[in-house]
mmCIF file of C-alpha atoms in Angstrom:
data_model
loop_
_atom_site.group_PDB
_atom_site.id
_atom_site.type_symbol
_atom_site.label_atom_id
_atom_site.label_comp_id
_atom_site.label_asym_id
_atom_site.label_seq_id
_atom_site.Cartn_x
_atom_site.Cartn_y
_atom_site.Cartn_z
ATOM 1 C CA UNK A 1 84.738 -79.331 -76.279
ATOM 2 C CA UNK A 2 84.571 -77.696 -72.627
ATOM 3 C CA UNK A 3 82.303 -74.723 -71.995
ATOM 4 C CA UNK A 4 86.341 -72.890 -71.658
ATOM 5 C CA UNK A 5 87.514 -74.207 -75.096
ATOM 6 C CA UNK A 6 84.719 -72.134 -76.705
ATOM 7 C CA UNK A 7 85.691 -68.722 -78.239
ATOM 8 C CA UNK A 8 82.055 -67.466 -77.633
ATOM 9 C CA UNK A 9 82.356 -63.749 -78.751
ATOM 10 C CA UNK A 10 84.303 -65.258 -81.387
ATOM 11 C CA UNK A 11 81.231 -66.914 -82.244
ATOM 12 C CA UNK A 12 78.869 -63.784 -82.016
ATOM 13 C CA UNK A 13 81.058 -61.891 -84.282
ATOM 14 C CA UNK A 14 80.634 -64.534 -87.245
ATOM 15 C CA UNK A 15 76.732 -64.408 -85.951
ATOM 16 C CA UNK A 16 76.209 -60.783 -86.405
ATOM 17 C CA UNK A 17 78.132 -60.214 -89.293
ATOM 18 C CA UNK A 18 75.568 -63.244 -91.002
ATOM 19 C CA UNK A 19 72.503 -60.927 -89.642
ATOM 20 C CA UNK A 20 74.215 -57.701 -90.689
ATOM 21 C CA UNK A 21 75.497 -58.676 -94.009
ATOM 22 C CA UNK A 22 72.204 -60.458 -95.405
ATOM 23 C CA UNK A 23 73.654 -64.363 -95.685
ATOM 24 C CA UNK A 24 76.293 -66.996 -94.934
ATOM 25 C CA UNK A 25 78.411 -65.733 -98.161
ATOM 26 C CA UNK A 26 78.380 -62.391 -97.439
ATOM 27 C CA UNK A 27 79.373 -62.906 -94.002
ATOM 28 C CA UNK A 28 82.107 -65.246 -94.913
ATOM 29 C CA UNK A 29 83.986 -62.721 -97.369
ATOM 30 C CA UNK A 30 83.757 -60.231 -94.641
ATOM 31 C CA UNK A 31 85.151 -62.682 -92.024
ATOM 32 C CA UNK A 32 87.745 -64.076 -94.479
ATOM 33 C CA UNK A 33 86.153 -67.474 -94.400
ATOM 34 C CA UNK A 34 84.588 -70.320 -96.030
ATOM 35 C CA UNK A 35 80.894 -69.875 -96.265
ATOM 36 C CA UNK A 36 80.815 -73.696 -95.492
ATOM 37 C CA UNK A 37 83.336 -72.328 -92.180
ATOM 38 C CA UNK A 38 80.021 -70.034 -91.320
ATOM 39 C CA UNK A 39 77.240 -72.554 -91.987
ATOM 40 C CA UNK A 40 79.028 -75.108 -89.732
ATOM 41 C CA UNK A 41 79.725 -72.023 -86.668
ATOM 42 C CA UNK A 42 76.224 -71.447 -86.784
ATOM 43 C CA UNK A 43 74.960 -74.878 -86.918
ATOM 44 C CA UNK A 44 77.319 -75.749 -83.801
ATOM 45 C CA UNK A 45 75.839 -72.552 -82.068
ATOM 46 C CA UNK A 46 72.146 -73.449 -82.553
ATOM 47 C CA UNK A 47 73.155 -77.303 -80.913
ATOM 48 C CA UNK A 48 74.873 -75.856 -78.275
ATOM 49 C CA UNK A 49 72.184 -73.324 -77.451
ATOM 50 C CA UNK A 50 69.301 -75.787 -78.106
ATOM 51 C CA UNK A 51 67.935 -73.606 -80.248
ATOM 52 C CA UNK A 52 66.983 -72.591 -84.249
ATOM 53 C CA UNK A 53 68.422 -68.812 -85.222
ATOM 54 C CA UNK A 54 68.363 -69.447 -88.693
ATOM 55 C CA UNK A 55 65.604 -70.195 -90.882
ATOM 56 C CA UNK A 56 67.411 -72.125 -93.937
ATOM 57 C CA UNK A 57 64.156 -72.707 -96.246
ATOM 58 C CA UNK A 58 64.071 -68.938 -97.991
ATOM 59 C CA UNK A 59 66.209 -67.776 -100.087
ATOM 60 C CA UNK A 60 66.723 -64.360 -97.705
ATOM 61 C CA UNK A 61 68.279 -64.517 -94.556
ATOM 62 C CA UNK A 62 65.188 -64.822 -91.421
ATOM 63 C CA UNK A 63 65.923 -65.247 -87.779
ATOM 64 C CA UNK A 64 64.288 -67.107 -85.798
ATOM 65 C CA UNK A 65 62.518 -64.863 -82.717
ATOM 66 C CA UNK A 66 65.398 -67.027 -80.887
ATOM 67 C CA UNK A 67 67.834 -65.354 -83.533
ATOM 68 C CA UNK A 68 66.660 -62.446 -83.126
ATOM 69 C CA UNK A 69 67.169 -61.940 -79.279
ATOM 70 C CA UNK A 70 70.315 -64.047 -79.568
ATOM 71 C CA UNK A 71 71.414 -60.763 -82.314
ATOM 72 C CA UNK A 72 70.506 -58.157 -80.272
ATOM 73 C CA UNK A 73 71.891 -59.054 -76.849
ATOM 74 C CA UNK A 74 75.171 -59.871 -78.809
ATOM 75 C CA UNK A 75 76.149 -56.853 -80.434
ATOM 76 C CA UNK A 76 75.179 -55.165 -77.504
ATOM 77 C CA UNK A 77 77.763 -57.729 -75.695
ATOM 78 C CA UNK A 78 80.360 -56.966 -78.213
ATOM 79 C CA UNK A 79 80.057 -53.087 -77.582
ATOM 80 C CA UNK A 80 80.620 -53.680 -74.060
ATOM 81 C CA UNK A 81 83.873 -55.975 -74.534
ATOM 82 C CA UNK A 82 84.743 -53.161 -76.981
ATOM 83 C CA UNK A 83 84.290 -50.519 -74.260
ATOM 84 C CA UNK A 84 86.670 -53.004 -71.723
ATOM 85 C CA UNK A 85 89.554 -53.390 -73.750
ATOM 86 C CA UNK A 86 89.160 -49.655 -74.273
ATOM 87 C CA UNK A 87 89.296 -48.588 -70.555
ATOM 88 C CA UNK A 88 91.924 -51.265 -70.023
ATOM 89 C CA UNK A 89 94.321 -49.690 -72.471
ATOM 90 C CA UNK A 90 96.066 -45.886 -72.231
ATOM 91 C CA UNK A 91 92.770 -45.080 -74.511
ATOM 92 C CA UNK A 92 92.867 -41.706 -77.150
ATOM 93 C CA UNK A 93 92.194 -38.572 -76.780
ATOM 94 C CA UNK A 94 88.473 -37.440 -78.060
ATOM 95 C CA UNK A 95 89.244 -34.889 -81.415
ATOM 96 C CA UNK A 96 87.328 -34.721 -84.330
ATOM 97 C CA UNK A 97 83.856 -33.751 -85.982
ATOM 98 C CA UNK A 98 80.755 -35.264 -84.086
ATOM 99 C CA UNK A 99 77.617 -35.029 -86.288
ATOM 100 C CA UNK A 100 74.837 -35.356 -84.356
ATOM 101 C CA UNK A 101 71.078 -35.851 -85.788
ATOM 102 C CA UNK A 102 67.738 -34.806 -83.732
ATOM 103 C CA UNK A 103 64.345 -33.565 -83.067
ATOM 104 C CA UNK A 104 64.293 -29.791 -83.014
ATOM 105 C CA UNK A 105 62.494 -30.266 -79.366
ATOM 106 C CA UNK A 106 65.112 -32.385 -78.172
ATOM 107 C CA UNK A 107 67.714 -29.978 -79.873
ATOM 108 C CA UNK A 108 66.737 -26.717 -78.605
ATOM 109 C CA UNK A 109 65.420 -27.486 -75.077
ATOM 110 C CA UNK A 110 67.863 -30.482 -73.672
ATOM 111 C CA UNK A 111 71.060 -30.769 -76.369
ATOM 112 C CA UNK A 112 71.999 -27.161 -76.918
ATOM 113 C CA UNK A 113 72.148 -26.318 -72.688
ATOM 114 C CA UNK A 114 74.407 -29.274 -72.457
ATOM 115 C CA UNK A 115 76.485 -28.220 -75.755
ATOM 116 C CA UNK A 116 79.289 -25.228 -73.718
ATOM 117 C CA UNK A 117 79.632 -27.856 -70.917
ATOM 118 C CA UNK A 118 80.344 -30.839 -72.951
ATOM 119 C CA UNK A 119 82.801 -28.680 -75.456
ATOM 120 C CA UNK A 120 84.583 -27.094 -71.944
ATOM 121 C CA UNK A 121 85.245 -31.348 -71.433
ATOM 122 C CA UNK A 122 86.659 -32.329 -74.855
ATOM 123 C CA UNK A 123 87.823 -28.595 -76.711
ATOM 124 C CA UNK A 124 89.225 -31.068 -79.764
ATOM 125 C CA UNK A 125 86.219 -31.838 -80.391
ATOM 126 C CA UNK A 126 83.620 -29.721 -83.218
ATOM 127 C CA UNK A 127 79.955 -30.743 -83.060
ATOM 128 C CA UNK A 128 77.637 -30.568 -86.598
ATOM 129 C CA UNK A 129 73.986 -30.538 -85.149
ATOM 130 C CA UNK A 130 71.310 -30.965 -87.617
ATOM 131 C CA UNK A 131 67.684 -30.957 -86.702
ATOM 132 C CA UNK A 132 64.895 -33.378 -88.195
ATOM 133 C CA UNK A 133 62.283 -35.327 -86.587
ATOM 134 C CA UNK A 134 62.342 -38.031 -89.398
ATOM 135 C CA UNK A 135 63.541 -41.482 -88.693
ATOM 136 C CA UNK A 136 67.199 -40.856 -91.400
ATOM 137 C CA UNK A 137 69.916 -43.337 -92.586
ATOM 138 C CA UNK A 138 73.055 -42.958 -90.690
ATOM 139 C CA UNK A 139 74.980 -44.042 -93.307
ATOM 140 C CA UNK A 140 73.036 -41.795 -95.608
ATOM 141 C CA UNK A 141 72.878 -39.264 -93.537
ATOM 142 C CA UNK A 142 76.657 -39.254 -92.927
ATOM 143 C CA UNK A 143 75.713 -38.854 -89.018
ATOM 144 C CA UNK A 144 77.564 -40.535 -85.922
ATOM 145 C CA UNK A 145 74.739 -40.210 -83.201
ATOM 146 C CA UNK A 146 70.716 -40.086 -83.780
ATOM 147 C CA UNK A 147 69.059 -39.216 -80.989
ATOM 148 C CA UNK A 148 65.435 -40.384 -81.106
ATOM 149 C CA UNK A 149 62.181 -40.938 -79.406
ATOM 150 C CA UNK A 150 59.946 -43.707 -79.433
ATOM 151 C CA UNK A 151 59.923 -47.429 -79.081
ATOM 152 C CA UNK A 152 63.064 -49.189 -81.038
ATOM 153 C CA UNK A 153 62.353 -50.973 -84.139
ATOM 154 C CA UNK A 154 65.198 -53.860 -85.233
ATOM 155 C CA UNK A 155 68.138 -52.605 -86.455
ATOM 156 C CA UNK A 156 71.902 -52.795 -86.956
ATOM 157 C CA UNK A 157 72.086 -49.810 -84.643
ATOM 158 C CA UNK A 158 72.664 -49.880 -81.160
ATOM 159 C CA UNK A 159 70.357 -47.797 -78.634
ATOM 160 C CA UNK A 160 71.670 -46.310 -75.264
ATOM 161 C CA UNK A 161 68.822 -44.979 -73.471
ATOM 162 C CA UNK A 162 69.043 -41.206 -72.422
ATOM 163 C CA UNK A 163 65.778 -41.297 -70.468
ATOM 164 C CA UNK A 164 61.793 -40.629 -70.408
ATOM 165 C CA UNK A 165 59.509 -37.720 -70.008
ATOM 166 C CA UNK A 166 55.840 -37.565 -70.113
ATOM 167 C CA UNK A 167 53.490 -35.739 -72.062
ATOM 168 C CA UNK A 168 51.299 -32.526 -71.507
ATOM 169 C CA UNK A 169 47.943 -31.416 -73.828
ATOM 170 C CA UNK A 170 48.366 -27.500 -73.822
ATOM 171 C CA UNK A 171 46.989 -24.369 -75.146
ATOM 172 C CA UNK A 172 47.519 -21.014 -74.950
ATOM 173 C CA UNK A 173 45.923 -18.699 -72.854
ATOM 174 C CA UNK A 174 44.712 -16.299 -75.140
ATOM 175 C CA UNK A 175 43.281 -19.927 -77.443
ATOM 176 C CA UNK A 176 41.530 -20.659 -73.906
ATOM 177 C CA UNK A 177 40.001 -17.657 -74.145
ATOM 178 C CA UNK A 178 38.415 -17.467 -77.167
ATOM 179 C CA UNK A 179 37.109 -20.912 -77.639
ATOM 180 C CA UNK A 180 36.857 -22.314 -73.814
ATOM 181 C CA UNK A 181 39.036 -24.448 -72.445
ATOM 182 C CA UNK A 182 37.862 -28.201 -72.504
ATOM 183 C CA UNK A 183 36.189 -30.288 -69.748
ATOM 184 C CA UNK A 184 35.793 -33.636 -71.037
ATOM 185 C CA UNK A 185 37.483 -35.588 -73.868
ATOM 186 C CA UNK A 186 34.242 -35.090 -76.009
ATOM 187 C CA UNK A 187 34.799 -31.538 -75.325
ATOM 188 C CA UNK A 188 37.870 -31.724 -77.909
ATOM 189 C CA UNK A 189 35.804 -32.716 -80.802
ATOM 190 C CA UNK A 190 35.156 -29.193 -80.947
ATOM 191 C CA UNK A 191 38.871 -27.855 -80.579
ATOM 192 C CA UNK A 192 41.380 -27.800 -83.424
ATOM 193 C CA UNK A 193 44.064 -30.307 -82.361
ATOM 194 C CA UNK A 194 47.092 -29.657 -84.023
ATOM 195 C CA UNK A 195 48.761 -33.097 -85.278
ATOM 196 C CA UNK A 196 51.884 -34.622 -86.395
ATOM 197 C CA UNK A 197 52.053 -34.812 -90.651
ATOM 198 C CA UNK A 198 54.346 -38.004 -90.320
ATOM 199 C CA UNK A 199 53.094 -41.458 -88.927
ATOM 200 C CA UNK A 200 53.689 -41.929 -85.108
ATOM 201 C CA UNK A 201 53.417 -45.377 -83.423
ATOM 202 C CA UNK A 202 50.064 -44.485 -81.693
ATOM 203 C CA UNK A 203 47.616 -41.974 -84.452
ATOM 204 C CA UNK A 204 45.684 -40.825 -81.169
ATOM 205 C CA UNK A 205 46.334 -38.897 -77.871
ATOM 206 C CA UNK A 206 45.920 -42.031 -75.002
ATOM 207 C CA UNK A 207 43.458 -40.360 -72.408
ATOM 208 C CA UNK A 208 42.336 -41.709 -69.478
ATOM 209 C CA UNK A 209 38.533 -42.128 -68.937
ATOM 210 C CA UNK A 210 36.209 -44.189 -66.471
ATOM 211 C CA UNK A 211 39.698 -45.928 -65.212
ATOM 212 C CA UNK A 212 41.080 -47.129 -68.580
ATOM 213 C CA UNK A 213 43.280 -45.842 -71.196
ATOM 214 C CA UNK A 214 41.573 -45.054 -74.470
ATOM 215 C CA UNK A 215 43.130 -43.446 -77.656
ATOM 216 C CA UNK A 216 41.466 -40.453 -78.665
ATOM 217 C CA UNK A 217 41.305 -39.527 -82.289
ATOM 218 C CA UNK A 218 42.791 -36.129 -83.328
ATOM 219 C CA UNK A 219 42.074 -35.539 -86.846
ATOM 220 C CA UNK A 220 43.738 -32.366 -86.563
ATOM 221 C CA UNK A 221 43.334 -29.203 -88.144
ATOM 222 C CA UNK A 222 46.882 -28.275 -88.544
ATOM 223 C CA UNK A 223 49.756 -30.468 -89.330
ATOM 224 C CA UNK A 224 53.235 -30.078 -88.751
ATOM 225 C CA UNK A 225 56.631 -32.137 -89.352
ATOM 226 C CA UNK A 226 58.283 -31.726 -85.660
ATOM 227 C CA UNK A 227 57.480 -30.865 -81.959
ATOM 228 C CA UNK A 228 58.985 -27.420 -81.795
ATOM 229 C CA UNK A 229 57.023 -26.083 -84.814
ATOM 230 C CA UNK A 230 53.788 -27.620 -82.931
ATOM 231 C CA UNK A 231 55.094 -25.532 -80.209
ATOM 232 C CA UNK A 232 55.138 -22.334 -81.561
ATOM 233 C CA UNK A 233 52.088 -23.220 -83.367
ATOM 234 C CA UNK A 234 50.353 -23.326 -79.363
ATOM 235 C CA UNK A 235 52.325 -20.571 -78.279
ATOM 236 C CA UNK A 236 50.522 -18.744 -81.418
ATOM 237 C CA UNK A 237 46.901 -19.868 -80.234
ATOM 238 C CA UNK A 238 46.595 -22.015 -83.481
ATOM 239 C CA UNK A 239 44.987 -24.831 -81.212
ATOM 240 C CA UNK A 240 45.586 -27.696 -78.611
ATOM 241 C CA UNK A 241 48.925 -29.640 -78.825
ATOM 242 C CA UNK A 242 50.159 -32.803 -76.778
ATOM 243 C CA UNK A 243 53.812 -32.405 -76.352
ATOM 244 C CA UNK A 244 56.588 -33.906 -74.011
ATOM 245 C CA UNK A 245 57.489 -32.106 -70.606
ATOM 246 C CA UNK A 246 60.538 -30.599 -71.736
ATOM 247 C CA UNK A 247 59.202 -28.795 -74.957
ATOM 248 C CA UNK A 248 57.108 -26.777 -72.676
ATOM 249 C CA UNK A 249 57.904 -26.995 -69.756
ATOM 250 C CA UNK A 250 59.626 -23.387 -69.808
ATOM 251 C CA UNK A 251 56.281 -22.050 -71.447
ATOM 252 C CA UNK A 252 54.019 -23.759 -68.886
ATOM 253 C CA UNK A 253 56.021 -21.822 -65.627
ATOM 254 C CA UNK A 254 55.904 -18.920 -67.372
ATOM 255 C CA UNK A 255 52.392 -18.862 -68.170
ATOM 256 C CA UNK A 256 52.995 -18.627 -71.440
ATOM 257 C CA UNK A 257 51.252 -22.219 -72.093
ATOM 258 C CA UNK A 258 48.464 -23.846 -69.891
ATOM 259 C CA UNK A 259 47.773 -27.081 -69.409
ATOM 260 C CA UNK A 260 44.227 -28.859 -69.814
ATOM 261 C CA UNK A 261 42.184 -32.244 -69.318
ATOM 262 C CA UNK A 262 45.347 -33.039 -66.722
ATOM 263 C CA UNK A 263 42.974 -35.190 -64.794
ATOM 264 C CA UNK A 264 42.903 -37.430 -68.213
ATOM 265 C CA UNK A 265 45.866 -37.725 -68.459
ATOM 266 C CA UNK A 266 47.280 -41.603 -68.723
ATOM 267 C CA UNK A 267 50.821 -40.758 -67.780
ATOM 268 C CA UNK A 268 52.551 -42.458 -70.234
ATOM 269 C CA UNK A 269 56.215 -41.916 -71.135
ATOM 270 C CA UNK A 270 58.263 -41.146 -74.270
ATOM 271 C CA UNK A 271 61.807 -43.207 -73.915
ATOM 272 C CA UNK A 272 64.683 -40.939 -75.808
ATOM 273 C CA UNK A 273 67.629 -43.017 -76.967
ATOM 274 C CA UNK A 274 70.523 -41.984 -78.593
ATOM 275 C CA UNK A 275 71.532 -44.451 -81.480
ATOM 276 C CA UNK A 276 74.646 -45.499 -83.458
ATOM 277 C CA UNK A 277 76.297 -48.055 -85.587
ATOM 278 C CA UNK A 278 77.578 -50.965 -83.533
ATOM 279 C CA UNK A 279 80.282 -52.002 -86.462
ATOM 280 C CA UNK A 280 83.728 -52.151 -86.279
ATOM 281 C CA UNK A 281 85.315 -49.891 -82.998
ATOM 282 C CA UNK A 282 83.765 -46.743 -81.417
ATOM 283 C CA UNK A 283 85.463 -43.681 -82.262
ATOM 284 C CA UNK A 284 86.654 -42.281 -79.045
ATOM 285 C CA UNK A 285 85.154 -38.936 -80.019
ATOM 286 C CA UNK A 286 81.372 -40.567 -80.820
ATOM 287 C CA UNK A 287 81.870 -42.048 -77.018
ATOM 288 C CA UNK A 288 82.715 -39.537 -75.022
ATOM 289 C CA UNK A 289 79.767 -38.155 -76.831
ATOM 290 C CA UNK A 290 76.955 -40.991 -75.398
ATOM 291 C CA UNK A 291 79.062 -41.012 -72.024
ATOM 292 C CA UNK A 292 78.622 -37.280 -71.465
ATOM 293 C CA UNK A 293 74.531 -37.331 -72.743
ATOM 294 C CA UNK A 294 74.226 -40.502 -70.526
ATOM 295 C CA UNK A 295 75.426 -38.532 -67.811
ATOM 296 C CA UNK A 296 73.939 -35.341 -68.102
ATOM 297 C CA UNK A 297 70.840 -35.689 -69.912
ATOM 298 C CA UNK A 298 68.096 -34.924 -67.610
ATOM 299 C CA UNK A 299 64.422 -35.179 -69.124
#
């Protein structure tokens, strides 16, 4: 068969629904096939790509690292042949409920400016807005868009990158006052550090020290459930709290919120993505949505 003959996104499609849908059988009543139909697609893939996706010996589905690269760059492949065929045709007019799920930081400071400009754009259009800075269920959760921070774990989702920011340890001035502000990173042994209560992908704030990046243990004083409450917890002189640019940015020019141990700092970045389920067509509403916050979001 020539490399023309082959109806490779036709062969994706089967492929992802096998990932998505847990087996060969599953993916085969969803495709309206034979599960023997499946097997075989995915044995001729694997020949043709020189490569194992599938691990057949368990009884649960397991890719292959192979499989799982081979996954992820294909849904993201059949998103953009989704988005062709949709600028190719008349396409629909954006109407409809958006519900949209975020951190309260990224909600308050970067979302909410953007919200009058984006609703001047697409007036069918109502937005539902909830604020959490869990990792939630879309399905669950009934929501369209999550927008979220961090490094990506695997998933069914698909992740369009809305930028990066850095991170800042501040205090408040009147906290500065009364307990110093501090020099060195042993210095903050002696500061309450206020913490995150959930589990973050580094338990630490990375510091730089003698030309290498170490991760300083916090063991914080006061814990919280999401960046904005650590802000006003700062802004309150509770203690020191490492938080992206854009949470306090407005308090740092304002004097409100000072900065310390700058010279430590490792100048890492925080990657924001905004994610959504990559079956089945993209409601025209959820993508002008992602357009607009690819667009516009500046961090």
């Amino acid at each position: 068969m020539s490399r023309q003959d082959i109806n490779r996104s036709g062969e994706m499609e089967v492929f992802v629904s096998v990932v998505e849908r847990g087996g060969f059988s599953a993916a085969a009543t969803a495709r309206r096939m034979t599960p023997s139909a499946v097997s075989k697609l995915v044995a001729r893939l694997e020949v043709r790509l020189g490569a194992r996706l599938v691990n057949r010996s368990t009884r649960k589905l397991q890719l292959t690292p192979e499989g799982c690269a081979f996954y992820e760059r294909s849904i993201a492949i059949l998103a953009d042949i989704t988005e062709a065929e949709r600028q190719a045709s008349s396409g629909e007019e954006a109407s409809g409920r958006i519900r949209i799920n975020t951190s309260g930081s990224f909600g308050n400071h970067v979302l909410a400016p953007l919200v009058p400009a984006f609703m001047a754009l697409h007036p069918a259009v109502t937005l539902d807005i909830s604020h959490t800075d869990r990792i939630v269920d879309l399905m669950e959760e009934r929501a369209d868009v999550a927008i979220r921070a961090g490094p990506l774990k695997n998933s069914s989702l698909i992740a369009r990158k809305l930028g990066a920011t850095g991170k800042r340890i501040v205090a408040s001035p009147d906290y500065l006052k009364r307990h110093g502000e501090p020099r060195t990173l042993a210095d903050l042994r002696r500061h309450c550090r206020i913490g995150f209560s959930y589990a973050r992908a580094v338990e630490g704030w990375p510091m730089r020290e003698d030309g290498e990046t170490v991760t300083v243990p916090i063991t914080p004083g006061v814990q919280v459930a999401d960046g904005e409450a650590m802000r006003h917890l700062a802004l309150s002189g509770a203690g020191l709290a490492r938080l992206v640019d854009f949470t306090v940015r407005g308090d740092i020019d304002a004097g409100r919120l000072v900065t310390v141990l700058e010279e430590a700092n490792p100048g890492d970045l925080e990657e924001f993505h905004a994610l959504y389920m990559g079956q089945g067509p993209l409601p025209a509403r959820v993508r002008a949505l992602l357009d607009f916050l690819a667009s516009h979001v500046r961090l």
